[in-house]
Amino acid sequence: MKLSRKVAAAMLAAALTLSLCVISALPGGQPRMDAMTYNIDTLPARDLRPVVDGPETEADYTPPAQAIHTAAQEEAAAEASAEAPAPEAPAREKTESAAPAQPAQTASSTSVLAVGVTADSVRLRAAANTGSAILAELNRGTAVSVLGRQDGWYKVNYDGKTGYMSADYVTARSSAGDLRCVVRVISDGLNLRSGAAASGAVLATASRGEYVDVSGFENGWFRVQYSGKTGYMSGDHLTLAAARPAAPAPAPAAPASGTGAEIAALARSFVGKAPYVYGGAGPSGFDCSGFTMYIYGQFGIRLPHGATDQMRYGAAVDRSQLQPGDLIFFHDDYYSSSTASHCGIYVGNDQFVHASTYGSGGVLLTALNGNPYYSAHYIAARRMG
């Protein structure tokens, strides 16, 4: 059966109306994902996530804020690193391979580095070879000053001579507390100091040519006994010697041009007027034997500089027979191991004149028997006329 055109149109309109009513009746009244009315805001979020370096179609892409912050930090750090001072390079000796360490050399404040003790019959030569001239031949146990080393030879000084000895026959000691030898002073006014350094206090002063007993060595200085004191003398001004020279034979007493009273009077004239100067032997300053040597010298009596040596001159006098002008002697083990450690000139009335550090020091007038110290340490007297 054929429908008229009008009837067909009416039926289509009714079907569309029914369809719309069904859709509007769904829960929430909102279109579902299958509705034809969705928009872009409902697309899954993952489709909007930017890829690394941004979408290729967006030329003005800006990296995420965190990436911008990280880059700024890195730039600032780079600038700070460029401005900061470079760390100091480690010390060369800690980063480079060092040569094998050399044996440590004991410090010495003088030209004398050590004391050498020789074997038997060791030759001191002019140069560091066996073809050079022989300057001396030393016995076993002789001490020498070691100044250096060259090609298996020690450069040494002995008895005023400088030469070379084979190191095979010399035992070098940078310090020695048991040394027993003698040195000769080779400079004027050499100070005896309280320690092995130039900063030590001056205890006394020795003259050129004097011989001094040695008991040790350290830091280039010799420990010595001198003028009744133990101290140190610089090795720069000493030369080791075999022994003290033999004392000269006692000379007969020279006839004096003045009497004992005149000698005593001249000695008295210096009391309080001249200071004590170790090694001194003139009006500007005296030590004990320098004073007696000077006074007797004014009367033609020549005496050596040294109390023990002066005891060999003149004639012995008993203590009870002392007269003005007699030379008197004393000994104190505390100050010296020599026979005599002090001397003076007897001037009568139980008094004597001497140069001393006692009391105020200088040339003094002192009681003999009336002074307990000098009375106890008196040992002898000599008469020169």
mmCIF file of C-alpha atoms in Angstrom:
data_model
loop_
_atom_site.group_PDB
_atom_site.id
_atom_site.type_symbol
_atom_site.label_atom_id
_atom_site.label_comp_id
_atom_site.label_asym_id
_atom_site.label_seq_id
_atom_site.Cartn_x
_atom_site.Cartn_y
_atom_site.Cartn_z
ATOM 1 C CA MET A 1 0.000 0.000 0.000
ATOM 2 C CA LYS A 2 1.245 3.270 -0.904
ATOM 3 C CA LEU A 3 1.250 6.125 1.723
ATOM 4 C CA SER A 4 0.540 9.579 0.668
ATOM 5 C CA ARG A 5 3.414 12.038 0.866
ATOM 6 C CA LYS A 6 1.807 13.865 3.776
ATOM 7 C CA VAL A 7 1.398 10.718 5.829
ATOM 8 C CA ALA A 8 5.089 9.724 5.358
ATOM 9 C CA ALA A 9 6.309 13.130 6.477
ATOM 10 C CA ALA A 10 4.212 12.990 9.604
ATOM 11 C CA MET A 11 5.551 9.580 10.579
ATOM 12 C CA LEU A 12 9.229 10.752 10.227
ATOM 13 C CA ALA A 13 8.589 13.746 12.427
ATOM 14 C CA ALA A 14 7.095 11.578 15.115
ATOM 15 C CA ALA A 15 10.132 9.226 15.117
ATOM 16 C CA LEU A 16 12.588 12.086 15.562
ATOM 17 C CA THR A 17 10.615 13.519 18.448
ATOM 18 C CA LEU A 18 10.648 10.151 20.241
ATOM 19 C CA SER A 19 14.431 9.887 19.833
ATOM 20 C CA LEU A 20 15.110 13.272 21.419
ATOM 21 C CA CYS A 21 12.915 12.433 24.367
ATOM 22 C CA VAL A 22 14.939 9.262 25.098
ATOM 23 C CA ILE A 23 18.237 11.171 25.099
ATOM 24 C CA SER A 24 17.045 13.915 27.440
ATOM 25 C CA ALA A 25 15.869 11.296 29.915
ATOM 26 C CA LEU A 26 19.421 9.875 30.560
ATOM 27 C CA PRO A 27 20.898 10.429 34.170
ATOM 28 C CA GLY A 28 22.437 13.892 34.744
ATOM 29 C CA GLY A 29 20.927 15.292 31.705
ATOM 30 C CA GLN A 30 24.425 15.537 30.210
ATOM 31 C CA PRO A 31 25.508 13.990 26.965
ATOM 32 C CA ARG A 32 27.638 10.821 27.241
ATOM 33 C CA MET A 33 30.872 10.045 25.377
ATOM 34 C CA ASP A 34 28.837 8.592 22.544
ATOM 35 C CA ALA A 35 26.851 11.778 22.107
ATOM 36 C CA MET A 36 27.652 13.971 19.206
ATOM 37 C CA THR A 37 27.987 17.045 21.444
ATOM 38 C CA TYR A 38 31.548 16.418 23.160
ATOM 39 C CA ASN A 39 34.347 19.081 22.993
ATOM 40 C CA ILE A 40 38.185 19.186 23.207
ATOM 41 C CA ASP A 41 38.266 19.820 26.991
ATOM 42 C CA THR A 42 37.147 16.253 27.551
ATOM 43 C CA LEU A 43 40.177 14.691 25.763
ATOM 44 C CA PRO A 44 42.525 12.641 27.961
ATOM 45 C CA ALA A 45 45.203 14.828 29.619
ATOM 46 C CA ARG A 46 48.086 12.701 28.291
ATOM 47 C CA ASP A 47 47.409 14.030 24.810
ATOM 48 C CA LEU A 48 48.297 17.569 26.003
ATOM 49 C CA ARG A 49 51.579 16.597 27.802
ATOM 50 C CA PRO A 50 54.505 18.413 26.090
ATOM 51 C CA VAL A 51 57.310 16.242 24.795
ATOM 52 C CA VAL A 52 60.995 16.955 25.411
ATOM 53 C CA ASP A 53 61.994 20.275 23.759
ATOM 54 C CA GLY A 54 58.292 21.058 23.171
ATOM 55 C CA PRO A 55 55.951 20.220 20.350
ATOM 56 C CA GLU A 56 57.551 20.547 16.974
ATOM 57 C CA THR A 57 54.668 22.762 15.804
ATOM 58 C CA GLU A 58 55.154 25.308 18.604
ATOM 59 C CA ALA A 59 58.217 27.377 17.864
ATOM 60 C CA ASP A 60 57.735 29.590 20.951
ATOM 61 C CA TYR A 61 57.730 26.615 23.347
ATOM 62 C CA THR A 62 58.939 27.492 26.838
ATOM 63 C CA PRO A 63 60.651 24.745 28.912
ATOM 64 C CA PRO A 64 59.110 23.909 32.277
ATOM 65 C CA ALA A 65 59.906 26.288 35.170
ATOM 66 C CA GLN A 66 62.028 23.686 36.936
ATOM 67 C CA ALA A 67 64.247 23.321 33.898
ATOM 68 C CA ILE A 68 64.642 27.111 33.715
ATOM 69 C CA HIS A 69 65.634 27.215 37.424
ATOM 70 C CA THR A 70 68.187 24.450 36.981
ATOM 71 C CA ALA A 71 69.834 26.161 34.045
ATOM 72 C CA ALA A 72 70.020 29.449 35.970
ATOM 73 C CA GLN A 73 71.636 27.656 38.879
ATOM 74 C CA GLU A 74 74.186 26.031 36.605
ATOM 75 C CA GLU A 75 75.004 29.383 34.989
ATOM 76 C CA ALA A 76 75.415 31.065 38.362
ATOM 77 C CA ALA A 77 77.563 28.197 39.589
ATOM 78 C CA ALA A 78 79.727 28.466 36.476
ATOM 79 C CA GLU A 79 80.198 32.200 37.038
ATOM 80 C CA ALA A 80 81.050 31.669 40.717
ATOM 81 C CA SER A 81 83.533 28.976 39.784
ATOM 82 C CA ALA A 82 85.212 31.285 37.260
ATOM 83 C CA GLU A 83 85.516 34.080 39.843
ATOM 84 C CA ALA A 84 86.665 31.891 42.704
ATOM 85 C CA PRO A 85 90.469 31.558 43.119
ATOM 86 C CA ALA A 86 91.846 28.311 41.876
ATOM 87 C CA PRO A 87 92.795 25.911 44.678
ATOM 88 C CA GLU A 88 96.482 25.931 45.490
ATOM 89 C CA ALA A 89 98.450 23.237 43.822
ATOM 90 C CA PRO A 90 99.845 20.648 46.253
ATOM 91 C CA ALA A 91 103.455 21.160 47.292
ATOM 92 C CA ARG A 92 105.871 19.838 44.711
ATOM 93 C CA GLU A 93 107.538 17.546 47.128
ATOM 94 C CA LYS A 94 104.193 15.853 47.805
ATOM 95 C CA THR A 95 103.116 15.308 44.167
ATOM 96 C CA GLU A 96 106.377 14.562 42.491
ATOM 97 C CA SER A 97 108.538 11.569 43.089
ATOM 98 C CA ALA A 98 111.405 12.701 45.263
ATOM 99 C CA ALA A 99 114.964 11.433 45.039
ATOM 100 C CA PRO A 100 116.001 9.107 47.852
ATOM 101 C CA ALA A 101 116.492 11.114 51.040
ATOM 102 C CA GLN A 102 120.070 11.862 52.003
ATOM 103 C CA PRO A 103 121.151 11.136 55.567
ATOM 104 C CA ALA A 104 120.341 14.085 57.818
ATOM 105 C CA GLN A 105 123.367 16.188 58.695
ATOM 106 C CA THR A 106 123.631 17.449 62.227
ATOM 107 C CA ALA A 107 123.402 21.202 62.345
ATOM 108 C CA SER A 108 126.566 23.151 63.139
ATOM 109 C CA SER A 109 126.801 26.866 63.749
ATOM 110 C CA THR A 110 130.533 26.923 62.923
ATOM 111 C CA SER A 111 132.766 25.655 60.123
ATOM 112 C CA VAL A 112 133.545 22.546 62.180
ATOM 113 C CA LEU A 113 130.920 19.929 61.261
ATOM 114 C CA ALA A 114 132.248 17.083 63.385
ATOM 115 C CA VAL A 115 135.200 15.745 65.319
ATOM 116 C CA GLY A 116 137.125 12.934 63.665
ATOM 117 C CA VAL A 117 139.100 10.297 65.543
ATOM 118 C CA THR A 118 141.844 8.673 63.495
ATOM 119 C CA ALA A 119 143.016 5.106 63.119
ATOM 120 C CA ASP A 120 146.737 4.362 63.458
ATOM 121 C CA SER A 121 149.243 6.196 61.241
ATOM 122 C CA VAL A 122 146.730 8.159 59.162
ATOM 123 C CA ARG A 123 148.251 10.675 56.768
ATOM 124 C CA LEU A 124 147.019 14.239 56.431
ATOM 125 C CA ARG A 125 147.455 15.185 52.760
ATOM 126 C CA ALA A 126 147.406 18.470 50.888
ATOM 127 C CA ALA A 127 144.652 17.294 48.507
ATOM 128 C CA ALA A 128 141.992 14.582 48.314
ATOM 129 C CA ASN A 129 144.200 11.951 46.656
ATOM 130 C CA THR A 130 147.053 9.667 47.612
ATOM 131 C CA GLY A 131 149.463 11.416 45.273
ATOM 132 C CA SER A 132 149.411 14.739 47.125
ATOM 133 C CA ALA A 133 151.948 15.928 49.668
ATOM 134 C CA ILE A 134 151.844 14.533 53.207
ATOM 135 C CA LEU A 135 151.348 17.313 55.746
ATOM 136 C CA ALA A 136 151.390 15.124 58.863
ATOM 137 C CA GLU A 137 150.970 11.541 60.023
ATOM 138 C CA LEU A 138 148.722 11.073 63.038
ATOM 139 C CA ASN A 139 148.629 8.338 65.654
ATOM 140 C CA ARG A 140 145.603 6.293 66.636
ATOM 141 C CA GLY A 141 142.985 8.225 68.596
ATOM 142 C CA THR A 142 144.108 11.680 67.468
ATOM 143 C CA ALA A 143 141.177 14.109 67.244
ATOM 144 C CA VAL A 144 140.801 16.379 64.203
ATOM 145 C CA SER A 145 138.218 18.983 63.189
ATOM 146 C CA VAL A 146 136.105 17.817 60.241
ATOM 147 C CA LEU A 147 135.267 20.676 57.854
ATOM 148 C CA GLY A 148 133.660 18.735 54.991
ATOM 149 C CA ARG A 149 133.735 15.637 52.781
ATOM 150 C CA GLN A 150 134.895 15.156 49.192
ATOM 151 C CA ASP A 151 135.092 11.941 47.136
ATOM 152 C CA GLY A 152 135.645 9.628 50.099
ATOM 153 C CA TRP A 153 137.975 12.061 51.890
ATOM 154 C CA TYR A 154 137.366 14.261 54.899
ATOM 155 C CA LYS A 155 138.600 17.824 54.805
ATOM 156 C CA VAL A 156 140.089 18.364 58.253
ATOM 157 C CA ASN A 157 142.082 20.795 60.343
ATOM 158 C CA TYR A 158 144.744 19.734 62.803
ATOM 159 C CA ASP A 159 147.428 21.725 64.591
ATOM 160 C CA GLY A 160 146.937 24.721 62.319
ATOM 161 C CA LYS A 161 147.065 22.676 59.094
ATOM 162 C CA THR A 162 144.097 22.089 56.778
ATOM 163 C CA GLY A 163 144.191 19.061 54.507
ATOM 164 C CA TYR A 164 142.494 15.762 53.663
ATOM 165 C CA MET A 165 142.269 12.320 55.251
ATOM 166 C CA SER A 166 140.749 9.167 53.805
ATOM 167 C CA ALA A 167 137.270 8.695 55.300
ATOM 168 C CA ASP A 168 138.045 4.976 55.611
ATOM 169 C CA TYR A 169 140.416 5.697 58.495
ATOM 170 C CA VAL A 170 138.563 8.467 60.335
ATOM 171 C CA THR A 171 135.522 8.052 62.574
ATOM 172 C CA ALA A 172 133.501 11.280 62.428
ATOM 173 C CA ARG A 173 131.288 12.232 65.357
ATOM 174 C CA SER A 174 128.853 15.130 65.105
ATOM 175 C CA SER A 175 128.676 15.279 68.890
ATOM 176 C CA ALA A 176 130.864 13.868 71.630
ATOM 177 C CA GLY A 177 130.409 14.032 75.363
ATOM 178 C CA ASP A 178 133.582 12.164 76.273
ATOM 179 C CA LEU A 179 136.218 13.920 74.189
ATOM 180 C CA ARG A 180 139.650 14.275 75.810
ATOM 181 C CA CYS A 181 142.099 16.420 73.875
ATOM 182 C CA VAL A 182 143.687 19.857 73.731
ATOM 183 C CA VAL A 183 142.980 22.849 71.509
ATOM 184 C CA ARG A 184 145.027 25.945 70.801
ATOM 185 C CA VAL A 185 143.342 29.340 70.547
ATOM 186 C CA ILE A 186 144.076 30.890 67.123
ATOM 187 C CA SER A 187 142.222 34.206 67.523
ATOM 188 C CA ASP A 188 142.567 37.144 69.864
ATOM 189 C CA GLY A 189 139.982 37.574 72.584
ATOM 190 C CA LEU A 190 138.112 34.277 72.169
ATOM 191 C CA ASN A 191 135.085 34.157 74.453
ATOM 192 C CA LEU A 192 134.236 31.239 76.698
ATOM 193 C CA ARG A 193 130.427 31.026 76.615
ATOM 194 C CA SER A 194 127.866 29.348 78.838
ATOM 195 C CA GLY A 195 126.290 27.407 75.937
ATOM 196 C CA ALA A 196 127.148 26.028 72.506
ATOM 197 C CA ALA A 197 126.001 29.157 70.664
ATOM 198 C CA ALA A 198 127.051 32.759 70.179
ATOM 199 C CA SER A 199 124.086 33.799 72.322
ATOM 200 C CA GLY A 200 125.598 32.186 75.431
ATOM 201 C CA ALA A 201 126.771 34.413 78.256
ATOM 202 C CA VAL A 202 130.474 35.267 78.236
ATOM 203 C CA LEU A 203 132.227 33.556 81.144
ATOM 204 C CA ALA A 204 135.824 34.450 80.279
ATOM 205 C CA THR A 205 138.062 35.441 77.363
ATOM 206 C CA ALA A 206 141.134 33.574 76.135
ATOM 207 C CA SER A 207 144.139 34.954 74.291
ATOM 208 C CA ARG A 208 145.709 33.757 71.060
ATOM 209 C CA GLY A 209 148.200 30.929 71.588
ATOM 210 C CA GLU A 210 146.702 29.624 74.816
ATOM 211 C CA TYR A 211 146.054 25.876 75.175
ATOM 212 C CA VAL A 212 142.724 24.706 76.534
ATOM 213 C CA ASP A 213 141.533 21.281 77.713
ATOM 214 C CA VAL A 214 138.564 19.839 75.775
ATOM 215 C CA SER A 215 135.898 17.538 77.254
ATOM 216 C CA GLY A 216 133.179 17.520 74.575
ATOM 217 C CA PHE A 217 131.832 18.776 71.244
ATOM 218 C CA GLU A 218 128.387 19.835 69.985
ATOM 219 C CA ASN A 219 126.882 22.145 67.375
ATOM 220 C CA GLY A 220 130.356 23.107 66.121
ATOM 221 C CA TRP A 221 131.498 24.220 69.593
ATOM 222 C CA PHE A 222 134.046 22.596 71.901
ATOM 223 C CA ARG A 223 133.222 22.168 75.584
ATOM 224 C CA VAL A 224 136.323 23.217 77.476
ATOM 225 C CA GLN A 225 137.681 23.906 80.948
ATOM 226 C CA TYR A 226 139.277 27.315 81.177
ATOM 227 C CA SER A 227 140.088 29.678 84.032
ATOM 228 C CA GLY A 228 138.332 27.402 86.488
ATOM 229 C CA LYS A 229 135.100 27.415 84.450
ATOM 230 C CA THR A 230 133.432 24.957 82.085
ATOM 231 C CA GLY A 231 131.952 26.478 78.941
ATOM 232 C CA TYR A 232 132.034 26.464 75.150
ATOM 233 C CA MET A 233 134.372 27.952 72.552
ATOM 234 C CA SER A 234 133.617 28.266 68.838
ATOM 235 C CA GLY A 235 135.385 25.730 66.621
ATOM 236 C CA ASP A 236 136.086 28.542 64.137
ATOM 237 C CA HIS A 237 138.779 29.912 66.442
ATOM 238 C CA LEU A 238 140.457 26.728 67.698
ATOM 239 C CA THR A 239 142.783 24.116 66.269
ATOM 240 C CA LEU A 240 143.117 20.681 67.813
ATOM 241 C CA ALA A 241 146.612 19.815 68.995
ATOM 242 C CA ALA A 242 148.339 16.687 70.234
ATOM 243 C CA ALA A 243 149.136 18.069 73.689
ATOM 244 C CA ARG A 244 150.191 21.139 75.502
ATOM 245 C CA PRO A 245 153.760 22.135 74.723
ATOM 246 C CA ALA A 246 156.286 21.279 77.384
ATOM 247 C CA ALA A 247 156.618 24.013 79.946
ATOM 248 C CA PRO A 248 159.846 25.959 79.664
ATOM 249 C CA ALA A 249 162.526 25.104 82.131
ATOM 250 C CA PRO A 250 162.406 27.367 85.171
ATOM 251 C CA ALA A 251 164.512 30.415 84.588
ATOM 252 C CA PRO A 252 166.794 31.598 87.304
ATOM 253 C CA ALA A 253 165.408 34.532 89.158
ATOM 254 C CA ALA A 254 166.496 37.693 87.441
ATOM 255 C CA PRO A 255 168.057 40.301 89.661
ATOM 256 C CA ALA A 256 165.370 42.807 90.477
ATOM 257 C CA SER A 257 166.010 46.466 89.890
ATOM 258 C CA GLY A 258 163.760 47.292 92.827
ATOM 259 C CA THR A 259 163.179 45.946 96.299
ATOM 260 C CA GLY A 260 160.189 43.924 97.419
ATOM 261 C CA ALA A 261 158.797 47.045 99.042
ATOM 262 C CA GLU A 262 158.894 48.873 95.677
ATOM 263 C CA ILE A 263 157.138 45.982 93.962
ATOM 264 C CA ALA A 264 154.462 46.012 96.677
ATOM 265 C CA ALA A 265 154.058 49.788 96.383
ATOM 266 C CA LEU A 266 153.502 49.601 92.607
ATOM 267 C CA ALA A 267 150.956 46.807 93.074
ATOM 268 C CA ARG A 268 149.084 48.889 95.658
ATOM 269 C CA SER A 269 148.903 51.836 93.254
ATOM 270 C CA PHE A 270 146.492 49.889 90.993
ATOM 271 C CA VAL A 271 143.983 49.008 93.720
ATOM 272 C CA GLY A 272 140.528 50.192 92.673
ATOM 273 C CA LYS A 273 141.895 51.726 89.460
ATOM 274 C CA ALA A 274 141.914 48.819 86.986
ATOM 275 C CA PRO A 275 139.080 46.428 86.133
ATOM 276 C CA TYR A 276 139.244 42.671 85.915
ATOM 277 C CA VAL A 277 139.530 41.573 82.261
ATOM 278 C CA TYR A 278 140.039 37.934 81.498
ATOM 279 C CA GLY A 279 143.268 37.584 79.511
ATOM 280 C CA GLY A 280 144.177 41.191 80.348
ATOM 281 C CA ALA A 281 147.774 42.092 81.125
ATOM 282 C CA GLY A 282 147.903 45.886 80.992
ATOM 283 C CA PRO A 283 146.719 48.986 82.875
ATOM 284 C CA SER A 284 143.370 48.973 81.058
ATOM 285 C CA GLY A 285 142.479 45.616 82.622
ATOM 286 C CA PHE A 286 144.066 42.525 84.213
ATOM 287 C CA ASP A 287 143.382 38.945 85.075
ATOM 288 C CA CYS A 288 145.279 37.501 88.060
ATOM 289 C CA SER A 289 148.453 36.275 86.326
ATOM 290 C CA GLY A 290 148.344 39.160 83.846
ATOM 291 C CA PHE A 291 148.546 41.571 86.786
ATOM 292 C CA THR A 292 151.515 39.875 88.468
ATOM 293 C CA MET A 293 153.259 39.502 85.083
ATOM 294 C CA TYR A 294 152.839 43.233 84.433
ATOM 295 C CA ILE A 295 154.001 44.388 87.898
ATOM 296 C CA TYR A 296 157.129 42.226 87.959
ATOM 297 C CA GLY A 297 157.842 43.156 84.358
ATOM 298 C CA GLN A 298 158.269 46.791 85.412
ATOM 299 C CA PHE A 299 161.280 45.632 87.447
ATOM 300 C CA GLY A 300 162.871 43.498 84.749
ATOM 301 C CA ILE A 301 161.407 40.191 85.897
ATOM 302 C CA ARG A 302 159.738 38.431 82.990
ATOM 303 C CA LEU A 303 157.042 35.947 83.932
ATOM 304 C CA PRO A 304 154.702 33.865 81.717
ATOM 305 C CA HIS A 305 150.960 34.513 81.593
ATOM 306 C CA GLY A 306 149.533 31.760 83.776
ATOM 307 C CA ALA A 307 149.496 31.128 87.524
ATOM 308 C CA THR A 308 150.744 27.533 87.322
ATOM 309 C CA ASP A 309 153.622 28.504 85.019
ATOM 310 C CA GLN A 310 154.628 31.395 87.314
ATOM 311 C CA MET A 311 155.061 28.932 90.199
ATOM 312 C CA ARG A 312 158.178 27.619 88.407
ATOM 313 C CA TYR A 313 160.001 30.941 88.848
ATOM 314 C CA GLY A 314 161.884 32.313 91.839
ATOM 315 C CA ALA A 315 162.598 30.569 95.121
ATOM 316 C CA ALA A 316 160.106 28.880 97.410
ATOM 317 C CA VAL A 317 159.141 30.784 100.546
ATOM 318 C CA ASP A 318 157.477 29.406 103.664
ATOM 319 C CA ARG A 319 154.139 30.975 104.507
ATOM 320 C CA SER A 320 155.439 32.138 107.859
ATOM 321 C CA GLN A 321 158.337 33.975 106.144
ATOM 322 C CA LEU A 322 156.373 36.098 103.654
ATOM 323 C CA GLN A 323 157.751 39.535 102.796
ATOM 324 C CA PRO A 324 156.342 42.415 100.707
ATOM 325 C CA GLY A 325 156.844 41.706 97.004
ATOM 326 C CA ASP A 326 156.502 37.906 97.285
ATOM 327 C CA LEU A 327 154.326 36.126 94.755
ATOM 328 C CA ILE A 328 151.633 33.970 96.402
ATOM 329 C CA PHE A 329 149.430 31.234 94.914
ATOM 330 C CA PHE A 330 146.055 29.620 95.570
ATOM 331 C CA HIS A 331 144.157 26.594 94.327
ATOM 332 C CA ASP A 332 140.437 25.781 94.227
ATOM 333 C CA ASP A 333 139.269 22.535 92.597
ATOM 334 C CA TYR A 334 135.922 24.138 91.798
ATOM 335 C CA TYR A 335 137.557 26.594 89.406
ATOM 336 C CA SER A 336 140.478 24.675 87.959
ATOM 337 C CA SER A 337 142.249 21.356 87.842
ATOM 338 C CA SER A 338 145.568 23.157 87.320
ATOM 339 C CA THR A 339 148.131 23.320 90.103
ATOM 340 C CA ALA A 340 147.395 26.982 90.749
ATOM 341 C CA SER A 341 144.083 28.659 89.985
ATOM 342 C CA HIS A 342 144.926 32.153 91.317
ATOM 343 C CA CYS A 343 147.873 34.367 92.306
ATOM 344 C CA GLY A 344 148.683 37.759 93.781
ATOM 345 C CA ILE A 345 151.431 39.912 95.318
ATOM 346 C CA TYR A 346 151.916 39.992 99.082
ATOM 347 C CA VAL A 347 152.282 43.584 100.347
ATOM 348 C CA GLY A 348 152.713 43.056 104.133
ATOM 349 C CA ASN A 349 150.447 43.279 107.165
ATOM 350 C CA ASP A 350 148.612 40.075 106.146
ATOM 351 C CA GLN A 351 147.433 41.681 102.903
ATOM 352 C CA PHE A 352 147.945 40.979 99.223
ATOM 353 C CA VAL A 353 146.999 42.705 95.958
ATOM 354 C CA HIS A 354 145.396 40.729 93.139
ATOM 355 C CA ALA A 355 143.153 41.053 90.082
ATOM 356 C CA SER A 356 139.956 39.142 90.790
ATOM 357 C CA THR A 357 136.247 38.812 90.143
ATOM 358 C CA TYR A 358 135.823 38.518 93.931
ATOM 359 C CA GLY A 359 133.494 41.083 95.467
ATOM 360 C CA SER A 360 133.403 44.241 93.370
ATOM 361 C CA GLY A 361 136.043 42.840 90.998
ATOM 362 C CA GLY A 362 139.152 44.477 89.560
ATOM 363 C CA VAL A 363 142.462 45.012 91.366
ATOM 364 C CA LEU A 364 141.767 44.433 95.063
ATOM 365 C CA LEU A 365 143.534 44.628 98.410
ATOM 366 C CA THR A 366 142.533 41.542 100.432
ATOM 367 C CA ALA A 367 143.477 39.962 103.761
ATOM 368 C CA LEU A 368 145.349 36.681 103.499
ATOM 369 C CA ASN A 369 144.984 34.867 106.819
ATOM 370 C CA GLY A 370 142.100 37.120 107.810
ATOM 371 C CA ASN A 371 140.004 35.979 104.860
ATOM 372 C CA PRO A 372 138.675 32.418 105.396
ATOM 373 C CA TYR A 373 138.460 31.610 101.684
ATOM 374 C CA TYR A 374 141.979 32.715 100.698
ATOM 375 C CA SER A 375 143.497 31.386 103.893
ATOM 376 C CA ALA A 376 142.031 27.936 103.171
ATOM 377 C CA HIS A 377 143.084 27.888 99.480
ATOM 378 C CA TYR A 378 146.633 29.247 99.877
ATOM 379 C CA ILE A 379 149.195 26.747 98.497
ATOM 380 C CA ALA A 380 152.619 28.397 97.950
ATOM 381 C CA ALA A 381 154.775 31.495 97.649
ATOM 382 C CA ARG A 382 157.816 32.414 95.506
ATOM 383 C CA ARG A 383 160.386 35.190 95.936
ATOM 384 C CA MET A 384 161.833 36.738 92.806
ATOM 385 C CA GLY A 385 164.831 38.623 94.145
#
